Coordinates of C-alpha atoms in Angstrom, one line a residue:
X954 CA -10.7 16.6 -17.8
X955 CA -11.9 15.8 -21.6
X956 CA -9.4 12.9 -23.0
X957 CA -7.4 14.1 -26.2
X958 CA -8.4 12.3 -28.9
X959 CA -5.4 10.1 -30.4
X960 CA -3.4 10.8 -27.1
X961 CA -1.2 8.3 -25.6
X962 CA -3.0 6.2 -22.6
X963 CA -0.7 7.0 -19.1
X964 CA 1.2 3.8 -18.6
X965 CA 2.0 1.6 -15.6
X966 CA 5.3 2.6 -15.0
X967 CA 6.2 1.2 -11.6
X968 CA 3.9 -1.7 -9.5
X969 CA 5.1 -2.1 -6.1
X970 CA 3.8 -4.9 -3.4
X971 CA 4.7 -4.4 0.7
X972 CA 4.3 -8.0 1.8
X973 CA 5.1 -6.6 5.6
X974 CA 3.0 -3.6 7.0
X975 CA 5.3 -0.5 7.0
X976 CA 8.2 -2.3 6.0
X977 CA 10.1 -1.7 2.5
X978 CA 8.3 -2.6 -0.8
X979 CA 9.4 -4.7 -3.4
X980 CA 9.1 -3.6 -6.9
X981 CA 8.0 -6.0 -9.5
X982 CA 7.3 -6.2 -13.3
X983 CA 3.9 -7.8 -12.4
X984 CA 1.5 -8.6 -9.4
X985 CA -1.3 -10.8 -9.7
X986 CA -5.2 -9.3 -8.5
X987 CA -7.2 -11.0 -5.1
X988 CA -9.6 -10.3 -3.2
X989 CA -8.0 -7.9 -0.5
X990 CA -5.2 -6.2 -3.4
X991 CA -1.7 -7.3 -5.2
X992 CA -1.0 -11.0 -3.8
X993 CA 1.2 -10.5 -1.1
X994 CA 0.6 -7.0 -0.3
X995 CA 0.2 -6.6 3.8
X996 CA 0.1 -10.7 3.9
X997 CA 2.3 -9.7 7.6
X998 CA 2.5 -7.7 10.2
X999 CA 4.8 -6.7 13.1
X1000 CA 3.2 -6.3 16.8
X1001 CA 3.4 -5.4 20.1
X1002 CA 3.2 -7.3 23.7
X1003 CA -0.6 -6.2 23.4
X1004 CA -0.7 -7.3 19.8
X1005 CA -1.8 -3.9 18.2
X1006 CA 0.4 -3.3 15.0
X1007 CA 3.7 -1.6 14.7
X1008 CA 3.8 1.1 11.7
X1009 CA 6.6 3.7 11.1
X1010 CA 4.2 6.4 12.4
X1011 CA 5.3 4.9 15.8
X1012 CA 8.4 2.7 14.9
X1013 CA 10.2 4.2 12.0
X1014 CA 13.1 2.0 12.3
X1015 CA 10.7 -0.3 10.1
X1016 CA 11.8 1.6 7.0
X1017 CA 15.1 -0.2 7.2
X1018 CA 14.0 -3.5 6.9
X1019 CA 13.9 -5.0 3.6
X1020 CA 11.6 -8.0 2.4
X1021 CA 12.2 -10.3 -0.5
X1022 CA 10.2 -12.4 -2.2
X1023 CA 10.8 -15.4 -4.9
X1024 CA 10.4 -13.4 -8.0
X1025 CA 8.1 -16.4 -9.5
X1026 CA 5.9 -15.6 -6.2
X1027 CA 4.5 -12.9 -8.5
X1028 CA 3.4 -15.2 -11.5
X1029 CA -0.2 -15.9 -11.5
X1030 CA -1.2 -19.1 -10.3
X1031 CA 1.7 -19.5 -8.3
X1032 CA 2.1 -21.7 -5.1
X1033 CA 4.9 -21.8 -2.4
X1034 CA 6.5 -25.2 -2.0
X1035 CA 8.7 -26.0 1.1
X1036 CA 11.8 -24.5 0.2
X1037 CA 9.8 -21.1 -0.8
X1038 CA 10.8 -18.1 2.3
X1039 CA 9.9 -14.3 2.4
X1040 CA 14.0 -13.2 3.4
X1041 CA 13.7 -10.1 6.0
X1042 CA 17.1 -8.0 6.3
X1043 CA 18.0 -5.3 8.2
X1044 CA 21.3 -3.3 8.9
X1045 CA 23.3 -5.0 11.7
X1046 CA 21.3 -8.4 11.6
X1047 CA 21.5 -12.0 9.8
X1048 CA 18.9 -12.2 7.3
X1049 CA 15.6 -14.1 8.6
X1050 CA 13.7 -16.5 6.8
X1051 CA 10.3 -17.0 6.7
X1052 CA 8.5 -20.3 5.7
X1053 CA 5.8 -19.2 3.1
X1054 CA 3.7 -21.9 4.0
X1055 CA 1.1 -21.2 6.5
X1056 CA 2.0 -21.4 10.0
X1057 CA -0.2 -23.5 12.1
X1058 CA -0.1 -21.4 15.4
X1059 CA -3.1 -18.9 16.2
X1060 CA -2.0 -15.7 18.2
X1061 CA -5.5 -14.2 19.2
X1062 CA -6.1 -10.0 20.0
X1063 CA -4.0 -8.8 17.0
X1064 CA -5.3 -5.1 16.3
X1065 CA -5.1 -2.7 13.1
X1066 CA -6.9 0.2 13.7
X1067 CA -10.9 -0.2 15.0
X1068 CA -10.1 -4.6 13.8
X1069 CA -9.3 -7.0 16.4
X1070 CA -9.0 -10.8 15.8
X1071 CA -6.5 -13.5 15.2
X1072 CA -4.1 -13.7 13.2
X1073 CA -0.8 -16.8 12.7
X1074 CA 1.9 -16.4 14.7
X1075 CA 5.3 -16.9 12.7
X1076 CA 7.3 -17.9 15.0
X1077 CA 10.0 -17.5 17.8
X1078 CA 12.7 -16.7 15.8
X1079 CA 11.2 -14.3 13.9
X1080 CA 9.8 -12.6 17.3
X1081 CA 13.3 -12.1 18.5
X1082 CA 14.8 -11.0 15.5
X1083 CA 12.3 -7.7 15.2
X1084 CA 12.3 -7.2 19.2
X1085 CA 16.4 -7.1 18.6
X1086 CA 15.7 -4.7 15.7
X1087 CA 13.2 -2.7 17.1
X1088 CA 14.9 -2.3 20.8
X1089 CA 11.0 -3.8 22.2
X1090 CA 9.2 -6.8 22.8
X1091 CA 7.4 -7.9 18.9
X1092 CA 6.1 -10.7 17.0
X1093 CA 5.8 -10.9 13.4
X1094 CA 2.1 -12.2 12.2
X1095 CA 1.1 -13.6 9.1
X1096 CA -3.1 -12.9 7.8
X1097 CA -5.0 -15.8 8.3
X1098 CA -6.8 -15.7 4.9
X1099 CA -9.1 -18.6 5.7
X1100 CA -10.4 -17.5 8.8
X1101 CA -10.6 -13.6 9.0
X1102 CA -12.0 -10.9 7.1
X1103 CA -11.0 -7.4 7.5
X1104 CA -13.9 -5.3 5.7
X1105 CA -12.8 -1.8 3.9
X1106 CA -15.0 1.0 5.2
X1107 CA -18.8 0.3 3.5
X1108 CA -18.8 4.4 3.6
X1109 CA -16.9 4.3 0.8
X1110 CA -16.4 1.0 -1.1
X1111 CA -18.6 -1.6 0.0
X1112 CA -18.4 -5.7 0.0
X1113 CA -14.7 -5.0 -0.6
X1114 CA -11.7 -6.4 1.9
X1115 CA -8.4 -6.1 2.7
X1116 CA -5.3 -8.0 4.5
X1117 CA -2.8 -5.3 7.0
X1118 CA -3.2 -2.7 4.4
X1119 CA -4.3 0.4 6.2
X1120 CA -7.6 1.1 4.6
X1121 CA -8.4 -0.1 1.1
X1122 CA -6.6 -2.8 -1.7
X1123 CA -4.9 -0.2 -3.7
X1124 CA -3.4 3.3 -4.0
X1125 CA -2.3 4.4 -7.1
X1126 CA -0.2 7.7 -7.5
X1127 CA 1.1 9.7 -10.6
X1128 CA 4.6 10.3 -11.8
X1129 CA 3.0 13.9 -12.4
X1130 CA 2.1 14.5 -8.9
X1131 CA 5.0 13.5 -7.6
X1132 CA 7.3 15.9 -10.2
X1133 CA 5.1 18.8 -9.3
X1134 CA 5.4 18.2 -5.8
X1135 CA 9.6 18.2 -6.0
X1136 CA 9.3 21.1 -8.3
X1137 CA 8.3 23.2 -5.2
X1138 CA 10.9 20.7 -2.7
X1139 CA 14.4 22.0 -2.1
X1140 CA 15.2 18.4 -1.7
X1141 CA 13.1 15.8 -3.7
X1142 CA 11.4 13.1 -2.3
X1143 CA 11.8 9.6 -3.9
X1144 CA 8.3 7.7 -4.5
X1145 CA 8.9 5.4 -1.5
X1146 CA 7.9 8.3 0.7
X1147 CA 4.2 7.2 -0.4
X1148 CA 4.4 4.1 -0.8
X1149 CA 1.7 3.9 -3.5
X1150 CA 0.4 0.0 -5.1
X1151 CA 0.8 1.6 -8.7
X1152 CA 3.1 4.2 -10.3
X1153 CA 1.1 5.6 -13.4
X1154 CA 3.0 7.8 -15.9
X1155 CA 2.0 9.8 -18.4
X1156 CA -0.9 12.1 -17.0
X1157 CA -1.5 15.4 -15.7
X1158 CA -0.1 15.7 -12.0
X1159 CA -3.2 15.1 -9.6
X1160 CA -5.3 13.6 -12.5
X1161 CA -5.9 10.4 -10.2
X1162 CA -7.7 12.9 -8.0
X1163 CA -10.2 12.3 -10.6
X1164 CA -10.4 8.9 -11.6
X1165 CA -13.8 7.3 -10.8
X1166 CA -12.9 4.4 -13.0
X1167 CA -10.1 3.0 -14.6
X1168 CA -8.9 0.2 -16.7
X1169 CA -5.7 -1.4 -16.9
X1170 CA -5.2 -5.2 -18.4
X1171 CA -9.3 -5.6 -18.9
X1172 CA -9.7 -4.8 -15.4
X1173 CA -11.3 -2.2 -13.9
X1174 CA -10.9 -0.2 -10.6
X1175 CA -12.6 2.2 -9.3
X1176 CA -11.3 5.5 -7.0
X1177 CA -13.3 5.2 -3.7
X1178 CA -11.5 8.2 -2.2
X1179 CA -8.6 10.8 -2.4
X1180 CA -5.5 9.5 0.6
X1181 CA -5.5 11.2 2.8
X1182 CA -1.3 11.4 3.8
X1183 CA -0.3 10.8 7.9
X1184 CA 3.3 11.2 9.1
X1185 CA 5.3 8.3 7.0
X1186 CA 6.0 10.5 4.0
X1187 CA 8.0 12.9 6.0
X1188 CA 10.2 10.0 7.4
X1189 CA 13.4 9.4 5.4
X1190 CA 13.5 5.6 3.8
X1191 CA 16.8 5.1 3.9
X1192 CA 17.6 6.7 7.3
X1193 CA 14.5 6.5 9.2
X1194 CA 14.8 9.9 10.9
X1195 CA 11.8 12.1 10.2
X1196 CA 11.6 15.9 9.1
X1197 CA 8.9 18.5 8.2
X1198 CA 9.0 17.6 4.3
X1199 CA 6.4 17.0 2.0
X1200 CA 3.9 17.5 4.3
X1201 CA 4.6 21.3 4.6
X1202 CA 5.0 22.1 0.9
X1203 CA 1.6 19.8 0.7
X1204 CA -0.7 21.1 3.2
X1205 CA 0.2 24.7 0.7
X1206 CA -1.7 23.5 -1.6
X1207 CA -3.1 20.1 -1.3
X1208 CA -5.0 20.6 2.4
X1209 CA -8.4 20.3 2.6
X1210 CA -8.7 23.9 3.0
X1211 CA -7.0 24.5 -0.7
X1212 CA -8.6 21.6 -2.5
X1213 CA -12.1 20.8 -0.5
X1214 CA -13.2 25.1 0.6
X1215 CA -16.2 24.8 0.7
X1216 CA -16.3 20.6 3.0
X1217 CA -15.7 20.2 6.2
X1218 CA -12.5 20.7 6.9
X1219 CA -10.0 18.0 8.6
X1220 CA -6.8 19.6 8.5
X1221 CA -5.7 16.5 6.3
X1222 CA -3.5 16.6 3.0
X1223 CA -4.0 14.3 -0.1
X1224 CA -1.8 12.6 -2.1
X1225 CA -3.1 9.6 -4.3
X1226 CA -6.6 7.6 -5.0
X1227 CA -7.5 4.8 -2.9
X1228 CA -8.9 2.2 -5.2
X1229 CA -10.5 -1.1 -5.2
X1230 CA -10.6 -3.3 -8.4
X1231 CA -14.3 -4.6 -9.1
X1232 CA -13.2 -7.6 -11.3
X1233 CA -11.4 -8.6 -8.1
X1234 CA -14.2 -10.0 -6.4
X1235 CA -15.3 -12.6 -9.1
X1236 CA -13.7 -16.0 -10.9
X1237 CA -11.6 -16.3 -13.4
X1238 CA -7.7 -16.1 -15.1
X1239 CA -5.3 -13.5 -16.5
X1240 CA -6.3 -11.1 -13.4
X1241 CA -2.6 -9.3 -13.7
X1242 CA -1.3 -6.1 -13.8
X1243 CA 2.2 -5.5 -15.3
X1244 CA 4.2 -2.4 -16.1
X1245 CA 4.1 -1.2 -19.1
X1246 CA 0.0 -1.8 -19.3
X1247 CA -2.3 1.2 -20.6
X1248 CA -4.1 2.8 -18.3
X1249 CA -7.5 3.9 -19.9
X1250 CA -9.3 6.4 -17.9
X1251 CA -13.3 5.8 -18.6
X1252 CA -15.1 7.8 -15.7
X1253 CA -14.4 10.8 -14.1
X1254 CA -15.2 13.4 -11.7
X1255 CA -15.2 17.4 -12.5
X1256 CA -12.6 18.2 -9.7
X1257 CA -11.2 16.9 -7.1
X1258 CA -13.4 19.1 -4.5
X1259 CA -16.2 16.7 -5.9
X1260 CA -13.9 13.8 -5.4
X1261 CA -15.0 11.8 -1.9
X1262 CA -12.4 12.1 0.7

């Protein structure tokens, strides 16, 4: 993929945070760069009576329930005072409000996939507002930043970490995947099936297949490996009821089998980069990503069989 010289950059077109694990996203004009992703992104988590996380593979009635943030929450520099609340609403119950200072009680045996540790336990109320939701015992958890670490696979991207997010900080889609992907739907799929961190217009579709480093806002990020999709995408946003689509159009021609012949094959279907941002991990200000930035594409790889996955 040579660049055109005197072309236009792709653009940020749409940055999206998911402060709770499977539940809505917000989207913002801006999001400020730590450690683990976009402040905020996965910061909670909804459980079980055993403590292993709730996602909409399992619970889809997640999808309904919206999160909102103070819109200054996503200025850099930012801190929460004592009348700063994430607001959780859902169809059918009172909005809950959730102190954004730390809570002080530990809830230990908290699971995400392969980690298990402790995490802070938010609260009463909040635990029987999602078990009335959800129709089943749950408690809504908050990452204890201070205490726990939650290390992104060293396979692929190593000294890197990340809150609730399944896998790695970041996942950054293009506007033309997604077109070509509805081109070949009946019914078009919105971009919340996918729930990417960052919306980049302006490329080919699947050119973030390729993207071994990036740079938006001075910053760089690197792909670490193509996402691979699980059930979510087929499962409606606004309704929560599942169905066959995307994954059946994608599996035509975005399957291991069709874009990796000749790897070991998975029966898995990609859609999106998983990236990590190196200039995360050091000191300093103006570590923010807003829409509307350039997104300069500086490495590459020559196809996306050659892409890791």
């Amino acid at each position: 993929m040579a660049e055109v010289i005197g072309a236009p950059a792709p653009q940020v077109k749409s940055i999206f945070v998911y402060p709770i694990k499977s539940c809505r996203g917000i989207s913002v004009s801006q999001a400020p760069i730590t450690s683990t992703g976009f402040r905020w992104d996965r910061q909670w988590l909804v459980v079980n009576s055993k403590g292993r996380a709730y996602t909409q593979r399992v619970e889809p009635k997640l999808a309904l329930v919206e999160v909102a943030l103070p819109t200054e929450a996503f200025s850099e520099g930012w801190e929460p005072n004592n009348d700063s609340y994430l607001v959780i609403r859902a169809p059918g119950m009172d909005p809950l409000k959730i102190p954004l200072s730390n809570p002080s009680v530990v809830s230990d045996g908290v699971s995400v996939w392969e980690w298990s540790s402790s995490a802070l336990d938010e609260g009463a109320e909040a635990a029987m507002w999602f078990s009335t939701h959800l129709g089943k015992p749950s408690w809504l958890v908050r990452f204890s930043e201070v205490k726990e670490m939650r290390v992104v696979d060293p396979n692929y991207a190593q000294g890197y970490n990340v809150m609730f997010s399944d896998g790695y900080p970041y996942l950054v889609l293009s506007q033309g995947s997604l077109n070509a992907l509805n081109s070949l739907l009946k019914e078009p799929v919105p971009v919340n099936r996918f729930r990417p961190n960052v919306l980049v217009d302006g490329c080919e579709p699947f050119a973030e297949d390729l993207w071994k480093e990036i740079r938006i806002n001075k910053l760089t990020f690197e792909g670490v490996k193509l996402c691979s999709r699980c059930k979510v995408p087929t499962i409606d946003q606004e309704t929560a009821l599942a169905g066959s689509e995307p994954t059946e159009t994608l599996l035509q021609f975005r399957s291991d089998k069709a874009l990796r012949p000749n790897k070991k094959q998975q029966g898995k279907v990609y859609f999106g980069q998983n990236m990590v941002c190196s200039d995360a991990l050091s000191h300093g200000k103006g570590k923010i990503v807003k829409v509307g930035d350039p997104v300069y594409v500086h490495k590459v790889v020559p196809s996306s069989a050659e892409a890791p996955a």
